[in-house]
Amino acid sequence: MPRPYSDYGRFAKYRIDESYPPAVGAYVDWLIHQSGWAVEEDGEFTAIRPRHIGILFRRFRNFGADVTRAYVRALENRRIPHMLVGGSSFHECEEVIALRNALAAVEWPDDELSVFATLRGPFFALSDEALLLFRQIVDNGDGTLKTRRLNPLRPVDRPALPPIALDVADALELLRHLHIGRNHRPIAQSITMFLDAVRVHAGIALWPTGEQALANTQRLIDMARQFERGASSFRAFVNKLEIDAERGEADEAPIVEEGTEGVRLMTVHKAKGLQFPIVILADPTCSAARDTPSRHVDSVRRLWLEPLCGSTPAELLEAAAEEQQREEDEAIRVAYVAATRARDLLVAPVCGDQPIEGWLTVLDPVLYPSPATRTISSPAPGCPSFRRRFGARSRPKGGCPRGRPGQARRASSGPRRAAGRMVGSRVLGSGCRRTATTSPSATPRSRFRRCRRQRSELRRVARGGPRSTQPRFRTFAVGQDNYISGTSCRRPKGRP
């Protein structure tokens, strides 16, 4: 685990959630481009491709937040193609939001907000100046200011428009044409006509994540084709996209094709029946089971019991132990399913100092060595090595918390606040800077002043004084480091 410690040197789950997704993205990039490993495919060994890797989650949402978003960003930053099966990250992509706004403008041309978002969005990319000149005109007769609405169905006097506003008129004409025939052609065809008219494929290809953006637009077209099997209303499809975006849902892919390129991100439940050459287990801090039971089914009395408005039925409280045991058994089954999805390589997150409490706790007996050798690390043959700022090397040494650069942190055994002045600092070999602080209230004033004055004099001697006096400075510094107690620790600027 790259950075499991907080600013105060404690083991923190939120630090794991922040540091693990970039580590997963870096490891996937190493597997594809630098590892040189091969997997068996169709009876032959081939280099690892993104389609050979699967990232499995226990959940997709945590208190309304999308858990997969950080992992998707880590893959996008390295331009690694990926495919998210479900989840709300699909609806939060820029190209998907822009396309939803365009479809809403086609269905409701009188919705000026949707029309403006479409014209100002990445597909048309019209400037504010062009939109303002189109919307507000000055009557040459009496000089009054008139306002023209952004409505594709209203006629436009093109000769009266300034040249810069003609692009707005062309865009409104395209939306009007798509609105008139939206119910007389397939939904996927209307979307394809819009994308071809604005040349989306050429524009999106220049984005940093162009390949993934093109794949998302194509997936939206596939969703439209699948939706037409049960209904053919253009408005129903637009409403469905809005509802799915609010709920954070996306159409499920019932079958993941073998030839589909991209790292697959999915939940463990959706991965049942599938197998990947390489599986990476994500979101290790997700709880294995709830602290309190959330539901209970009484088949004899034909009752479904669950908390409502903060009140829990008495029958549910009586069956709490039974439901808790059932949840723990389900957690074991989920972890077993996740581990058995890997055919060649299973990657699970661990920390050398202490186990990570979560849904992968059942795997601890096989993931962690004995407690005596747990904190002794050595590079694994053929695997990438963490840099100096990662891994167990960044943990606090001797219980000394690692602070941010330029900020002094107090030790757990020291005073709550350093009331004195810094009288000396020395860079140790471990990479930490020990900053000595003394308090006038705890030290005699004369001793405090003498120490400060002597330190200043020896600093000047060490910079430019004669060589005979320089050993005195080193001896004083070593003795002072040994004398100081209750020190704080900080990292110097420029050091990991």
Coordinates of C-alpha atoms in Angstrom, one line a residue:
M1 CA 0.0 0.0 0.0
P2 CA 1.7 3.3 -1.1
R3 CA 0.6 5.7 1.6
P4 CA -1.6 4.3 4.4
Y5 CA -0.6 6.9 7.1
S6 CA -2.2 10.1 8.0
D7 CA -0.3 13.3 8.8
Y8 CA 0.0 12.2 12.4
G9 CA 1.5 8.9 11.5
R10 CA -1.6 6.8 12.2
F11 CA -3.0 4.1 10.0
A12 CA -5.9 5.8 8.2
K13 CA -8.5 4.2 5.8
Y14 CA -9.1 7.5 3.9
R15 CA -5.4 7.6 3.0
I16 CA -5.7 4.1 1.6
D17 CA -8.7 5.2 -0.5
E18 CA -6.7 8.1 -1.8
S19 CA -3.4 6.4 -2.6
Y20 CA -4.5 3.0 -3.9
P21 CA -6.2 4.0 -7.2
P22 CA -3.1 5.7 -8.6
A23 CA -1.0 2.7 -7.5
V24 CA -3.4 0.4 -9.4
G25 CA -3.2 2.6 -12.5
A26 CA 0.6 2.6 -12.3
Y27 CA 0.7 -1.2 -11.9
V28 CA -1.6 -1.7 -14.8
D29 CA 0.6 0.5 -17.0
W30 CA 3.6 -1.5 -15.9
L31 CA 2.0 -4.8 -16.7
I32 CA 1.1 -3.7 -20.2
H33 CA 4.2 -1.7 -21.2
Q34 CA 7.2 -2.8 -19.1
S35 CA 6.6 -6.2 -17.4
G36 CA 7.3 -8.3 -20.5
W37 CA 4.9 -11.0 -19.1
A38 CA 2.8 -13.1 -21.3
V39 CA -0.6 -14.9 -20.9
E40 CA -2.1 -17.8 -22.7
E41 CA -4.8 -16.9 -25.2
D42 CA -6.2 -19.3 -27.8
G43 CA -3.4 -21.8 -27.1
E44 CA -0.6 -19.3 -27.7
F45 CA 1.3 -17.0 -25.4
T46 CA 0.7 -13.3 -26.1
A47 CA 1.8 -10.1 -24.4
I48 CA -0.5 -8.7 -21.7
R49 CA -3.2 -6.4 -23.2
P50 CA -5.8 -4.3 -21.3
R51 CA -8.5 -6.8 -22.1
H52 CA -6.6 -9.4 -20.0
I53 CA -7.0 -7.4 -16.8
G54 CA -10.1 -7.1 -14.6
I55 CA -10.5 -4.8 -11.6
L56 CA -13.2 -6.1 -9.2
F57 CA -15.1 -4.1 -6.6
R58 CA -17.4 -5.1 -3.8
R59 CA -19.5 -1.9 -4.3
F60 CA -19.7 1.0 -6.7
R61 CA -21.1 3.7 -4.4
N62 CA -20.2 4.8 -0.9
F63 CA -22.4 7.3 0.8
G64 CA -23.5 8.7 -2.6
A65 CA -19.9 8.9 -4.0
D66 CA -18.7 6.8 -6.9
V67 CA -15.9 4.5 -5.8
T68 CA -14.8 3.7 -9.3
R69 CA -14.2 7.3 -10.3
A70 CA -10.6 7.5 -8.9
Y71 CA -9.7 4.2 -10.7
V72 CA -11.1 5.4 -14.0
R73 CA -9.2 8.7 -13.7
A74 CA -6.0 6.8 -13.0
L75 CA -6.4 4.7 -16.1
E76 CA -7.4 7.8 -18.2
N77 CA -4.3 9.7 -17.1
R78 CA -2.2 6.9 -18.6
R79 CA -4.4 6.5 -21.7
I80 CA -5.2 2.9 -20.9
P81 CA -8.5 1.8 -22.5
H82 CA -11.1 0.5 -20.0
M83 CA -14.7 -0.5 -19.9
L84 CA -16.8 0.1 -16.9
V85 CA -19.7 -2.4 -16.5
G86 CA -22.3 -0.4 -14.6
G87 CA -21.5 2.5 -12.3
S88 CA -22.1 6.2 -12.5
S89 CA -18.7 7.2 -13.9
F90 CA -20.1 6.6 -17.4
H91 CA -22.7 9.3 -17.0
E92 CA -20.2 11.7 -15.4
C93 CA -17.9 11.7 -18.5
E94 CA -17.8 15.0 -20.4
E95 CA -18.8 13.5 -23.7
V96 CA -21.7 11.6 -22.2
I97 CA -23.0 14.8 -20.5
A98 CA -22.7 16.8 -23.7
L99 CA -24.5 14.1 -25.7
R100 CA -27.4 14.0 -23.1
N101 CA -27.8 17.8 -23.3
A102 CA -27.9 17.5 -27.1
L103 CA -30.6 14.8 -27.0
A104 CA -32.6 16.9 -24.5
A105 CA -32.3 19.9 -26.9
V106 CA -33.6 17.8 -29.8
E107 CA -36.6 16.5 -27.8
W108 CA -37.5 19.8 -26.1
P109 CA -36.4 22.7 -28.4
D110 CA -38.2 25.2 -26.2
D111 CA -35.9 24.3 -23.3
E112 CA -33.5 27.2 -23.7
L113 CA -31.1 25.9 -21.0
S114 CA -30.5 22.6 -22.8
V115 CA -30.1 24.4 -26.2
F116 CA -27.6 26.8 -24.7
A117 CA -25.7 23.9 -23.0
T118 CA -25.5 22.1 -26.4
L119 CA -24.3 25.1 -28.3
R120 CA -21.8 26.1 -25.7
G121 CA -20.7 22.5 -25.1
P122 CA -17.7 20.6 -26.7
F123 CA -19.6 19.5 -29.8
F124 CA -20.5 22.9 -31.2
A125 CA -18.1 25.0 -29.0
L126 CA -19.7 28.3 -30.0
S127 CA -18.3 31.4 -28.3
D128 CA -20.1 33.6 -25.9
E129 CA -19.7 36.5 -28.3
A130 CA -21.5 34.6 -31.1
L131 CA -24.4 33.6 -28.7
L132 CA -24.8 37.1 -27.4
L133 CA -24.8 38.7 -30.8
F134 CA -27.4 36.2 -31.9
R135 CA -29.6 36.6 -28.9
Q136 CA -29.6 40.4 -28.6
I137 CA -30.0 42.7 -31.6
V138 CA -30.5 46.5 -32.0
D139 CA -33.5 47.6 -34.1
N140 CA -32.2 50.1 -36.7
G141 CA -35.6 51.8 -36.8
D142 CA -35.9 53.1 -33.2
G143 CA -32.6 51.9 -31.7
T144 CA -34.3 49.6 -29.1
L145 CA -32.7 46.4 -27.9
K146 CA -34.5 43.3 -28.9
T147 CA -34.0 39.7 -27.6
R148 CA -34.1 36.6 -29.8
R149 CA -34.7 33.3 -28.1
L150 CA -32.5 30.2 -28.7
N151 CA -35.3 28.2 -30.1
P152 CA -34.6 25.9 -33.1
L153 CA -38.3 26.0 -34.1
R154 CA -38.5 29.8 -34.5
P155 CA -37.6 31.3 -37.9
V156 CA -34.3 33.2 -38.1
D157 CA -33.7 36.2 -40.3
R158 CA -30.3 35.2 -41.6
P159 CA -29.5 38.5 -43.6
A160 CA -30.0 40.5 -40.4
L161 CA -27.4 38.4 -38.4
P162 CA -23.8 39.5 -38.1
P163 CA -21.3 37.0 -39.7
I164 CA -20.1 35.7 -36.4
A165 CA -23.7 34.6 -35.4
L166 CA -24.4 32.6 -38.6
D167 CA -22.8 29.5 -36.9
V168 CA -25.5 29.7 -34.2
A169 CA -28.2 29.7 -36.9
D170 CA -26.7 26.7 -38.6
A171 CA -26.6 24.8 -35.2
L172 CA -30.2 25.6 -34.5
E173 CA -31.1 24.5 -38.0
L174 CA -29.5 21.1 -37.3
L175 CA -31.4 20.7 -34.0
R176 CA -34.7 21.6 -35.8
H177 CA -34.1 19.0 -38.5
L178 CA -33.4 16.3 -35.9
H179 CA -36.4 17.3 -33.8
I180 CA -38.8 17.0 -36.8
G181 CA -37.8 13.5 -37.7
R182 CA -36.9 12.1 -34.3
N183 CA -39.9 9.8 -34.1
H184 CA -39.7 8.7 -37.7
R185 CA -36.3 7.2 -37.6
P186 CA -34.4 4.9 -35.2
I187 CA -33.0 6.5 -32.1
A188 CA -29.5 5.3 -32.9
Q189 CA -29.7 6.8 -36.3
S190 CA -30.7 10.2 -34.9
I191 CA -27.7 10.1 -32.6
T192 CA -25.4 9.0 -35.5
M193 CA -26.7 11.8 -37.7
F194 CA -25.9 14.4 -35.0
L195 CA -22.4 13.1 -34.4
D196 CA -21.6 13.0 -38.1
A197 CA -23.0 16.6 -38.6
V198 CA -20.7 18.1 -36.0
R199 CA -17.8 15.8 -36.8
V200 CA -17.5 14.5 -33.3
H201 CA -15.2 11.7 -34.1
A202 CA -12.5 14.0 -35.5
G203 CA -12.8 16.4 -32.6
I204 CA -12.9 13.9 -29.8
A205 CA -9.9 12.0 -31.2
L206 CA -7.7 15.0 -30.2
W207 CA -8.7 14.9 -26.6
P208 CA -6.2 13.4 -24.0
T209 CA -8.7 10.5 -23.5
G210 CA -9.9 10.5 -27.1
E211 CA -10.1 6.7 -27.5
Q212 CA -12.1 6.2 -24.3
A213 CA -14.4 9.1 -25.3
L214 CA -15.1 7.6 -28.7
A215 CA -15.8 4.3 -27.0
N216 CA -18.3 6.0 -24.6
T217 CA -20.2 7.6 -27.5
Q218 CA -20.3 4.3 -29.3
R219 CA -21.6 2.6 -26.1
L220 CA -24.4 5.2 -25.9
I221 CA -25.4 4.3 -29.5
D222 CA -25.5 0.6 -28.5
M223 CA -27.7 1.5 -25.5
A224 CA -30.1 3.2 -27.9
R225 CA -30.3 0.1 -30.1
Q226 CA -30.9 -2.1 -27.1
F227 CA -33.6 0.3 -25.8
E228 CA -35.5 0.1 -29.1
R229 CA -36.2 -3.6 -28.6
G230 CA -38.8 -2.7 -26.0
A231 CA -39.8 0.9 -26.8
S232 CA -39.3 3.3 -29.7
S233 CA -40.0 6.7 -28.2
F234 CA -37.2 9.2 -28.4
R235 CA -38.5 11.0 -25.3
A236 CA -38.6 7.8 -23.3
F237 CA -34.9 7.1 -24.1
V238 CA -33.9 10.7 -23.1
N239 CA -35.9 10.3 -19.8
K240 CA -34.2 7.0 -19.2
L241 CA -30.7 8.5 -19.6
E242 CA -31.6 11.3 -17.1
I243 CA -32.9 8.9 -14.5
D244 CA -29.9 6.6 -14.9
A245 CA -27.6 9.6 -14.4
E246 CA -29.4 10.7 -11.3
R247 CA -29.4 7.2 -9.8
G248 CA -25.8 6.5 -10.9
E249 CA -26.8 3.5 -13.0
A250 CA -25.9 2.3 -16.4
D251 CA -27.0 -0.5 -18.7
E252 CA -25.4 -3.8 -17.8
A253 CA -23.4 -5.7 -20.3
P254 CA -24.8 -9.2 -20.0
I255 CA -21.8 -10.7 -21.8
V256 CA -18.3 -9.3 -21.9
E257 CA -17.0 -10.2 -25.3
E258 CA -13.6 -11.8 -25.4
G259 CA -12.3 -9.5 -28.2
T260 CA -13.3 -6.3 -26.4
E261 CA -10.3 -4.1 -25.7
G262 CA -9.9 -2.4 -22.4
V263 CA -9.5 -3.1 -18.7
R264 CA -12.8 -4.3 -17.3
L265 CA -14.1 -2.7 -14.1
M266 CA -17.0 -4.4 -12.5
T267 CA -18.4 -5.7 -9.3
V268 CA -17.8 -9.2 -8.0
H269 CA -21.5 -10.1 -8.5
K270 CA -21.3 -9.1 -12.2
A271 CA -18.1 -11.1 -12.6
K272 CA -19.7 -14.4 -11.7
G273 CA -19.1 -16.9 -14.5
L274 CA -16.3 -14.8 -16.0
Q275 CA -12.5 -15.4 -15.7
F276 CA -9.6 -13.0 -16.4
P277 CA -5.9 -13.8 -16.8
I278 CA -5.2 -11.0 -14.3
V279 CA -7.5 -9.8 -11.5
I280 CA -6.9 -6.8 -9.3
L281 CA -9.0 -6.5 -6.1
A282 CA -10.0 -2.9 -5.5
D283 CA -11.6 -0.8 -2.7
P284 CA -10.0 -2.8 0.2
T285 CA -11.6 -0.6 2.9
C286 CA -15.1 -1.7 2.1
S287 CA -16.7 -3.3 5.1
A288 CA -17.2 -7.1 4.8
A289 CA -20.6 -6.9 6.6
R290 CA -22.9 -4.3 8.1
D291 CA -22.6 -3.5 11.8
T292 CA -26.4 -3.9 12.2
P293 CA -28.7 -6.1 10.1
S294 CA -30.5 -4.3 7.4
R295 CA -33.3 -6.8 6.7
H296 CA -34.8 -10.1 7.7
V297 CA -37.2 -12.4 5.9
D298 CA -39.5 -14.5 8.0
S299 CA -40.8 -17.2 5.6
V300 CA -43.1 -18.8 8.1
R301 CA -45.0 -15.6 8.8
R302 CA -44.4 -14.3 5.3
L303 CA -42.8 -11.0 6.5
W304 CA -40.2 -8.7 5.2
L305 CA -38.6 -6.7 8.0
E306 CA -36.3 -3.7 7.6
P307 CA -35.7 -0.4 9.5
L308 CA -38.0 2.4 8.5
C309 CA -37.6 6.1 9.5
G310 CA -35.0 5.2 12.1
S311 CA -37.2 2.6 13.8
T312 CA -36.3 -1.1 13.8
P313 CA -38.9 -3.8 14.2
A314 CA -38.6 -6.0 17.3
E315 CA -38.5 -9.1 15.2
L316 CA -35.5 -7.8 13.3
L317 CA -33.7 -7.1 16.6
E318 CA -34.4 -10.6 17.8
A319 CA -33.0 -12.1 14.6
A320 CA -29.9 -9.8 14.6
A321 CA -27.4 -12.5 15.5
E322 CA -28.8 -14.8 12.7
E323 CA -28.6 -12.0 10.1
Q324 CA -25.1 -11.0 11.2
Q325 CA -23.9 -14.5 10.7
R326 CA -25.5 -14.7 7.3
E327 CA -23.8 -11.4 6.3
E328 CA -20.4 -12.7 7.4
D329 CA -20.9 -16.0 5.4
E330 CA -21.9 -13.9 2.4
A331 CA -18.7 -11.9 2.7
I332 CA -16.7 -15.1 2.7
R333 CA -18.5 -16.3 -0.5
V334 CA -17.9 -12.9 -2.2
A335 CA -14.2 -13.0 -1.4
Y336 CA -14.0 -16.5 -2.7
V337 CA -15.7 -15.5 -6.0
A338 CA -13.4 -12.6 -6.4
A339 CA -10.2 -14.6 -5.8
T340 CA -11.3 -17.4 -8.2
R341 CA -11.9 -15.0 -11.1
A342 CA -8.1 -14.9 -11.7
R343 CA -6.6 -17.5 -13.9
D344 CA -2.9 -16.6 -13.8
L345 CA -2.3 -13.6 -11.5
L346 CA -4.3 -12.3 -8.5
V347 CA -3.3 -8.9 -7.1
A348 CA -4.5 -8.0 -3.6
P349 CA -3.6 -4.9 -1.5
V350 CA -1.7 -5.4 1.7
C351 CA 0.2 -3.2 4.2
G352 CA 3.3 -4.4 6.0
D353 CA 2.6 -2.8 9.4
Q354 CA -1.0 -4.1 10.0
P355 CA -3.7 -5.8 8.0
I356 CA -6.3 -3.7 6.2
E357 CA -9.8 -4.2 7.7
G358 CA -12.3 -4.7 4.9
W359 CA -14.0 -7.2 2.7
L360 CA -10.6 -8.9 1.9
T361 CA -9.9 -9.8 5.6
V362 CA -10.7 -13.4 5.0
L363 CA -7.7 -13.6 2.7
D364 CA -5.2 -12.4 5.4
P365 CA -4.0 -15.9 6.4
V366 CA -2.6 -16.4 2.9
L367 CA -1.6 -12.8 2.2
Y368 CA 0.4 -11.9 5.3
P369 CA 3.4 -13.8 6.6
S370 CA 4.1 -14.4 10.3
P371 CA 4.0 -11.4 12.6
A372 CA 7.8 -11.7 13.2
T373 CA 8.7 -11.3 9.5
R374 CA 5.7 -9.1 8.5
T375 CA 7.6 -5.8 8.6
I376 CA 10.7 -7.1 6.8
S377 CA 10.4 -6.3 3.1
S378 CA 12.3 -7.5 0.1
P379 CA 11.8 -7.0 -3.6
A380 CA 9.8 -9.7 -5.3
P381 CA 11.5 -11.3 -8.3
G382 CA 10.2 -9.8 -11.6
C383 CA 7.9 -7.3 -9.9
P384 CA 8.2 -3.5 -9.9
S385 CA 9.8 -1.9 -6.9
F386 CA 8.1 1.1 -5.2
R387 CA 10.0 4.3 -5.2
R388 CA 11.4 5.7 -2.0
R389 CA 8.3 7.8 -1.3
F390 CA 6.1 4.7 -1.4
G391 CA 5.6 1.6 0.6
A392 CA 6.9 0.6 4.0
R393 CA 9.9 3.0 3.6
S394 CA 7.5 6.0 4.2
R395 CA 6.1 4.8 7.4
P396 CA 7.1 6.6 10.6
K397 CA 10.4 5.4 12.1
G398 CA 10.3 4.8 15.8
G399 CA 6.7 6.1 16.0
C400 CA 7.7 9.6 14.7
P401 CA 4.9 11.0 12.6
R402 CA 5.7 12.2 9.1
G403 CA 4.3 15.6 8.5
R404 CA 3.9 17.7 5.4
P405 CA 6.9 19.6 3.9
G406 CA 7.6 22.8 5.8
Q407 CA 5.3 22.0 8.7
A408 CA 6.6 20.8 12.1
R409 CA 4.6 18.0 13.7
R410 CA 4.5 17.2 17.4
A411 CA 5.4 13.8 18.8
S412 CA 2.7 11.8 20.5
S413 CA 4.7 11.9 23.8
G414 CA 5.6 15.5 23.6
P415 CA 3.7 18.6 24.6
R416 CA 0.6 19.6 22.7
R417 CA 2.2 22.7 21.4
A418 CA 5.8 23.8 21.0
A419 CA 6.0 27.1 22.9
G420 CA 9.7 27.7 22.5
R421 CA 11.9 28.6 19.5
M422 CA 13.7 26.3 17.2
V423 CA 17.3 26.1 18.4
G424 CA 18.7 23.6 15.9
S425 CA 17.8 21.2 13.1
R426 CA 19.8 18.3 11.7
V427 CA 19.0 16.1 8.7
L428 CA 19.3 12.5 9.8
G429 CA 20.2 9.6 7.6
S430 CA 16.7 8.2 7.7
G431 CA 15.4 11.1 5.6
C432 CA 13.6 12.9 8.5
R433 CA 14.6 16.3 9.8
R434 CA 14.6 16.3 13.6
T435 CA 13.7 19.8 14.8
A436 CA 14.6 20.6 18.4
T437 CA 12.3 22.8 20.3
T438 CA 12.8 24.1 23.8
S439 CA 10.3 26.0 26.0
P440 CA 11.4 28.9 28.2
S441 CA 8.9 27.8 30.8
A442 CA 10.6 24.3 31.0
T443 CA 14.2 25.5 30.7
P444 CA 16.0 28.3 32.6
R445 CA 16.1 31.5 30.6
S446 CA 19.8 31.9 30.8
R447 CA 20.3 28.3 29.5
F448 CA 17.9 28.9 26.7
R449 CA 19.7 32.1 25.6
R450 CA 23.1 30.6 25.9
C451 CA 22.1 27.6 23.8
R452 CA 20.6 29.9 21.1
R453 CA 23.6 32.2 21.1
Q454 CA 26.1 29.3 21.0
R455 CA 24.2 27.7 18.2
S456 CA 24.3 30.9 16.1
E457 CA 28.0 31.4 16.7
L458 CA 28.8 27.8 15.7
R459 CA 26.7 28.1 12.6
R460 CA 28.8 31.1 11.4
V461 CA 31.9 29.1 12.2
A462 CA 30.7 26.1 10.3
R463 CA 30.0 28.3 7.2
G464 CA 33.3 30.1 6.9
G465 CA 35.4 29.7 10.0
P466 CA 38.7 27.9 10.2
R467 CA 38.8 24.2 9.9
S468 CA 40.0 23.7 13.5
T469 CA 36.7 25.0 14.8
Q470 CA 34.5 23.0 12.5
P471 CA 34.8 19.7 14.5
R472 CA 33.5 21.7 17.5
F473 CA 30.3 22.3 15.5
R474 CA 29.8 18.7 14.6
T475 CA 30.5 17.5 18.2
F476 CA 28.0 20.1 19.5
A477 CA 25.4 19.1 17.0
V478 CA 25.7 15.4 17.8
G479 CA 25.6 16.0 21.5
Q480 CA 22.6 18.3 21.1
D481 CA 20.7 15.6 19.1
N482 CA 21.3 13.1 21.9
Y483 CA 20.1 15.6 24.5
I484 CA 16.9 16.6 22.8
S485 CA 13.8 14.7 23.8
G486 CA 10.2 15.0 22.7
T487 CA 11.2 16.1 19.3
S488 CA 8.9 16.6 16.3
C489 CA 9.6 15.4 12.8
R490 CA 9.1 17.0 9.4
R491 CA 10.2 16.4 5.9
P492 CA 12.5 18.9 4.3
K493 CA 11.5 20.5 1.0
G494 CA 12.7 18.6 -2.0
R495 CA 13.0 15.2 -0.1
P496 CA 10.5 12.3 -0.3

